[in-house]
PDB file of C-alpha atoms in Angstrom:
ATOM      1  CA  MET A   6     115.764 134.370 139.541  1.00  0.00           C
ATOM      2  CA  THR A   7     118.214 131.622 140.430  1.00  0.00           C
ATOM      3  CA  LYS A   8     121.977 131.965 140.421  1.00  0.00           C
ATOM      4  CA  LYS A   9     122.042 129.280 137.740  1.00  0.00           C
ATOM      5  CA  ASN A  10     119.821 131.422 135.459  1.00  0.00           C
ATOM      6  CA  LEU A  11     122.015 134.463 136.087  1.00  0.00           C
ATOM      7  CA  ALA A  12     125.109 132.417 135.255  1.00  0.00           C
ATOM      8  CA  TYR A  13     123.497 131.263 131.985  1.00  0.00           C
ATOM      9  CA  ALA A  14     122.674 134.880 131.122  1.00  0.00           C
ATOM     10  CA  VAL A  15     126.282 135.925 131.685  1.00  0.00           C
ATOM     11  CA  VAL A  16     127.441 133.027 129.501  1.00  0.00           C
ATOM     12  CA  ILE A  17     125.037 134.099 126.721  1.00  0.00           C
ATOM     13  CA  ALA A  18     126.359 137.665 126.842  1.00  0.00           C
ATOM     14  CA  LEU A  19     129.981 136.473 126.877  1.00  0.00           C
ATOM     15  CA  ILE A  20     129.397 134.151 123.915  1.00  0.00           C
ATOM     16  CA  VAL A  21     127.994 137.081 121.939  1.00  0.00           C
ATOM     17  CA  VAL A  22     130.940 139.331 122.843  1.00  0.00           C
ATOM     18  CA  VAL A  23     133.566 136.676 122.072  1.00  0.00           C
ATOM     19  CA  ALA A  24     131.895 135.687 118.775  1.00  0.00           C
ATOM     20  CA  ASP A  25     131.558 139.340 117.805  1.00  0.00           C
ATOM     21  CA  GLN A  26     135.136 140.323 118.601  1.00  0.00           C
ATOM     22  CA  ALA A  27     136.616 137.134 117.088  1.00  0.00           C
ATOM     23  CA  SER A  28     134.631 137.586 113.864  1.00  0.00           C
ATOM     24  CA  LYS A  29     135.719 141.227 113.654  1.00  0.00           C
ATOM     25  CA  GLN A  30     139.368 140.180 114.034  1.00  0.00           C
ATOM     26  CA  TRP A  31     138.851 137.617 111.280  1.00  0.00           C
ATOM     27  CA  ALA A  32     137.248 140.265 109.040  1.00  0.00           C
ATOM     28  CA  LEU A  33     140.117 142.693 109.620  1.00  0.00           C
ATOM     29  CA  HIS A  34     142.607 140.071 108.437  1.00  0.00           C
ATOM     30  CA  ALA A  35     140.587 138.349 105.699  1.00  0.00           C
ATOM     31  CA  LEU A  36     138.899 141.405 104.197  1.00  0.00           C
ATOM     32  CA  GLY A  37     141.413 144.114 105.070  1.00  0.00           C
ATOM     33  CA  ASP A  38     142.646 144.452 101.498  1.00  0.00           C
ATOM     34  CA  GLY A  39     139.242 145.587 100.226  1.00  0.00           C
ATOM     35  CA  GLN A  40     138.220 142.113  99.129  1.00  0.00           C
ATOM     36  CA  SER A  41     134.522 141.176  99.105  1.00  0.00           C
ATOM     37  CA  ILE A  42     133.290 137.617  99.416  1.00  0.00           C
ATOM     38  CA  ALA A  43     129.889 136.765  97.945  1.00  0.00           C
ATOM     39  CA  LEU A  44     127.944 134.282 100.058  1.00  0.00           C
ATOM     40  CA  LEU A  45     124.499 134.444  98.431  1.00  0.00           C
ATOM     41  CA  GLY A  46     125.160 136.460  95.313  1.00  0.00           C
ATOM     42  CA  ASP A  47     124.243 140.115  95.817  1.00  0.00           C
ATOM     43  CA  ALA A  48     121.877 139.287  98.689  1.00  0.00           C
ATOM     44  CA  LEU A  49     124.562 138.489 101.278  1.00  0.00           C
ATOM     45  CA  SER A  50     128.290 139.108 101.153  1.00  0.00           C
ATOM     46  CA  LEU A  51     131.254 139.978 103.317  1.00  0.00           C
ATOM     47  CA  HIS A  52     132.853 143.399 102.911  1.00  0.00           C
ATOM     48  CA  LEU A  53     134.848 145.275 105.546  1.00  0.00           C
ATOM     49  CA  THR A  54     133.849 148.784 106.566  1.00  0.00           C
ATOM     50  CA  PHE A  55     134.230 150.984 109.639  1.00  0.00           C
ATOM     51  CA  ASN A  56     131.060 152.610 110.921  1.00  0.00           C
ATOM     52  CA  PRO A  57     131.267 155.747 113.088  1.00  0.00           C
ATOM     53  CA  GLY A  58     127.468 155.926 113.483  1.00  0.00           C
ATOM     54  CA  ALA A  59     124.596 153.543 114.092  1.00  0.00           C
ATOM     55  CA  ALA A  60     122.702 151.364 111.626  1.00  0.00           C
ATOM     56  CA  PHE A  61     122.692 152.818 108.120  1.00  0.00           C
ATOM     57  CA  SER A  62     125.523 155.159 109.252  1.00  0.00           C
ATOM     58  CA  PHE A  63     122.965 157.222 111.155  1.00  0.00           C
ATOM     59  CA  LEU A  64     124.584 160.178 112.978  1.00  0.00           C
ATOM     60  CA  ASP A  65     128.067 159.245 111.829  1.00  0.00           C
ATOM     61  CA  ASP A  66     129.370 162.602 113.054  1.00  0.00           C
ATOM     62  CA  ALA A  67     128.157 161.940 116.600  1.00  0.00           C
ATOM     63  CA  THR A  68     129.968 158.738 117.595  1.00  0.00           C
ATOM     64  CA  TRP A  69     130.319 159.953 121.177  1.00  0.00           C
ATOM     65  CA  ILE A  70     126.511 159.888 121.565  1.00  0.00           C
ATOM     66  CA  PHE A  71     126.428 156.155 120.796  1.00  0.00           C
ATOM     67  CA  THR A  72     129.382 155.578 123.101  1.00  0.00           C
ATOM     68  CA  LEU A  73     127.604 157.388 125.928  1.00  0.00           C
ATOM     69  CA  LEU A  74     124.254 155.633 125.400  1.00  0.00           C
ATOM     70  CA  SER A  75     125.904 152.215 125.031  1.00  0.00           C
ATOM     71  CA  SER A  76     127.956 152.782 128.173  1.00  0.00           C
ATOM     72  CA  ILE A  77     124.877 153.731 130.196  1.00  0.00           C
ATOM     73  CA  PHE A  78     123.024 150.662 128.909  1.00  0.00           C
ATOM     74  CA  VAL A  79     125.915 148.219 129.401  1.00  0.00           C
ATOM     75  CA  LEU A  80     126.637 149.512 132.915  1.00  0.00           C
ATOM     76  CA  GLY A  81     122.939 149.714 133.828  1.00  0.00           C
ATOM     77  CA  VAL A  82     121.798 146.229 132.817  1.00  0.00           C
ATOM     78  CA  PRO A  83     123.322 144.444 135.838  1.00  0.00           C
ATOM     79  CA  PHE A  84     121.228 146.691 138.093  1.00  0.00           C
ATOM     80  CA  LEU A  85     118.056 145.782 136.176  1.00  0.00           C
ATOM     81  CA  VAL A  86     118.612 142.022 136.173  1.00  0.00           C
ATOM     82  CA  PRO A  87     117.165 141.437 139.670  1.00  0.00           C
ATOM     83  CA  LYS A  88     113.917 143.047 138.471  1.00  0.00           C
ATOM     84  CA  PHE A  89     113.411 140.552 135.632  1.00  0.00           C
ATOM     85  CA  SER A  90     110.631 138.154 136.514  1.00  0.00           C
ATOM     86  CA  SER A  91     111.013 135.636 133.696  1.00  0.00           C
ATOM     87  CA  VAL A  92     113.912 133.584 132.447  1.00  0.00           C
ATOM     88  CA  PRO A  93     113.130 134.282 128.749  1.00  0.00           C
ATOM     89  CA  VAL A  94     113.338 138.033 129.416  1.00  0.00           C
ATOM     90  CA  LEU A  95     116.611 137.505 131.282  1.00  0.00           C
ATOM     91  CA  TYR A  96     118.154 135.536 128.409  1.00  0.00           C
ATOM     92  CA  THR A  97     116.846 137.986 125.808  1.00  0.00           C
ATOM     93  CA  GLY A  98     118.323 140.829 127.847  1.00  0.00           C
ATOM     94  CA  ALA A  99     121.640 138.971 127.920  1.00  0.00           C
ATOM     95  CA  LEU A 100     121.605 138.703 124.134  1.00  0.00           C
ATOM     96  CA  ILE A 101     120.985 142.452 123.798  1.00  0.00           C
ATOM     97  CA  TRP A 102     123.550 143.245 126.481  1.00  0.00           C
ATOM     98  CA  GLY A 103     126.206 141.149 124.718  1.00  0.00           C
ATOM     99  CA  GLY A 104     125.496 142.879 121.397  1.00  0.00           C
ATOM    100  CA  ALA A 105     125.681 146.328 122.957  1.00  0.00           C
ATOM    101  CA  LEU A 106     128.935 145.431 124.728  1.00  0.00           C
ATOM    102  CA  GLY A 107     130.477 144.041 121.532  1.00  0.00           C
ATOM    103  CA  ASN A 108     129.949 147.305 119.658  1.00  0.00           C
ATOM    104  CA  LEU A 109     130.887 149.407 122.706  1.00  0.00           C
ATOM    105  CA  ILE A 110     134.286 147.703 122.811  1.00  0.00           C
ATOM    106  CA  ASP A 111     134.890 148.952 119.268  1.00  0.00           C
ATOM    107  CA  ARG A 112     133.814 152.490 120.170  1.00  0.00           C
ATOM    108  CA  LEU A 113     136.198 152.520 123.120  1.00  0.00           C
ATOM    109  CA  MET A 114     139.190 150.701 121.616  1.00  0.00           C
ATOM    110  CA  ARG A 115     139.335 151.228 117.849  1.00  0.00           C
ATOM    111  CA  ALA A 116     140.538 154.080 115.662  1.00  0.00           C
ATOM    112  CA  PRO A 117     140.226 157.003 115.565  1.00  0.00           C
ATOM    113  CA  GLY A 118     140.415 156.570 119.344  1.00  0.00           C
ATOM    114  CA  PHE A 119     138.595 156.637 122.656  1.00  0.00           C
ATOM    115  CA  PRO A 120     135.580 157.258 122.819  1.00  0.00           C
ATOM    116  CA  GLN A 121     134.964 157.756 119.104  1.00  0.00           C
ATOM    117  CA  GLY A 122     136.131 154.438 117.703  1.00  0.00           C
ATOM    118  CA  HIS A 123     134.460 153.136 114.595  1.00  0.00           C
ATOM    119  CA  VAL A 124     132.590 149.838 114.739  1.00  0.00           C
ATOM    120  CA  VAL A 125     133.901 147.068 112.480  1.00  0.00           C
ATOM    121  CA  ASP A 126     131.107 145.972 110.131  1.00  0.00           C
ATOM    122  CA  PHE A 127     131.536 143.261 107.511  1.00  0.00           C
ATOM    123  CA  ILE A 128     128.269 141.422 106.817  1.00  0.00           C
ATOM    124  CA  ARG A 129     126.630 143.136 103.849  1.00  0.00           C
ATOM    125  CA  TYR A 130     122.908 142.602 103.380  1.00  0.00           C
ATOM    126  CA  SER A 131     122.393 143.473  99.698  1.00  0.00           C
ATOM    127  CA  ASN A 132     122.494 147.254  99.407  1.00  0.00           C
ATOM    128  CA  TRP A 133     120.571 147.799 102.659  1.00  0.00           C
ATOM    129  CA  PHE A 134     123.327 147.932 105.254  1.00  0.00           C
ATOM    130  CA  ILE A 135     126.505 146.320 106.563  1.00  0.00           C
ATOM    131  CA  GLY A 136     126.552 144.898 110.087  1.00  0.00           C
ATOM    132  CA  ASN A 137     128.344 142.473 112.386  1.00  0.00           C
ATOM    133  CA  VAL A 138     127.666 139.690 114.897  1.00  0.00           C
ATOM    134  CA  ALA A 139     126.819 142.183 117.676  1.00  0.00           C
ATOM    135  CA  ASP A 140     124.211 143.747 115.395  1.00  0.00           C
ATOM    136  CA  ILE A 141     122.683 140.317 114.756  1.00  0.00           C
ATOM    137  CA  ALA A 142     122.460 139.735 118.527  1.00  0.00           C
ATOM    138  CA  LEU A 143     120.823 143.140 118.997  1.00  0.00           C
ATOM    139  CA  VAL A 144     118.255 142.600 116.240  1.00  0.00           C
ATOM    140  CA  VAL A 145     117.421 139.047 117.351  1.00  0.00           C
ATOM    141  CA  GLY A 146     117.267 140.164 120.984  1.00  0.00           C
ATOM    142  CA  PHE A 147     114.912 143.062 120.299  1.00  0.00           C
ATOM    143  CA  ALA A 148     112.763 140.874 118.012  1.00  0.00           C
ATOM    144  CA  LEU A 149     112.470 138.286 120.788  1.00  0.00           C
ATOM    145  CA  LEU A 150     111.654 141.027 123.276  1.00  0.00           C
ATOM    146  CA  ILE A 151     108.821 142.201 121.003  1.00  0.00           C
ATOM    147  CA  LEU A 152     107.528 138.624 120.732  1.00  0.00           C
ATOM    148  CA  LEU A 153     107.671 138.244 124.503  1.00  0.00           C
ATOM    149  CA  GLU A 154     105.768 141.519 124.854  1.00  0.00           C
ATOM    150  CA  ILE A 155     103.093 140.298 122.457  1.00  0.00           C
ATOM    151  CA  ARG A 156     102.771 137.135 124.550  1.00  0.00           C
ATOM    152  CA  GLY A 157     102.628 139.228 127.739  1.00  0.00           C
ATOM    153  CA  SER A 158     105.868 137.811 129.130  1.00  0.00           C
ATOM    154  CA  THR A 159     107.968 140.960 129.531  1.00  0.00           C
ATOM    155  CA  THR A 160     107.135 141.974 133.065  1.00  0.00           C
ATOM    156  CA  PHE A 161     110.238 143.563 134.489  1.00  0.00           C
ATOM    157  CA  THR A 162     109.112 143.522 138.102  1.00  0.00           C
ATOM    158  CA  LYS A 163     107.904 140.581 140.078  1.00  0.00           C
ATOM    159  CA  GLN A 164     104.118 140.443 140.341  1.00  0.00           C
ATOM    160  CA  GLU A 165     102.762 140.110 143.854  1.00  0.00           C
ATOM    161  CA  LYS A 166     100.330 137.238 144.283  1.00  0.00           C
ATOM    162  CA  LYS A 167      96.917 138.266 145.581  1.00  0.00           C
TER     163      LYS A 167
END
């Protein structure tokens, strides 16, 4: 892995975090009065909510669990990066890392307080769930990781040539 590839991965993660946090700030101001904005009728709209749990408000009484798991992941990824053997896996990992960091910031910094902050969600997908930019990065990242696995490109350790 070259330093240039590592720098690109950091940039990808930072773009995700900045886009996520900026869009959440926008949502807090634009949708803070309970307003909803329809984008594609009932299929896609913007509506502000605060999520203490994971997707679909799973385990919303156990926010600290997600904070702990996210912290371990976010702090652990830099130690795994040298083991990545392909650039696509590195960039996909950066996308996932940025998404995890974006939501972790909310859990650490937002009400009701450290480490049980609620994640700002505002993109409503019909009646399925409400998410945010970090969630999009996580879903796209994991989908790409699955595709890379199907193609056989997800080796996390360098293969020795025989």
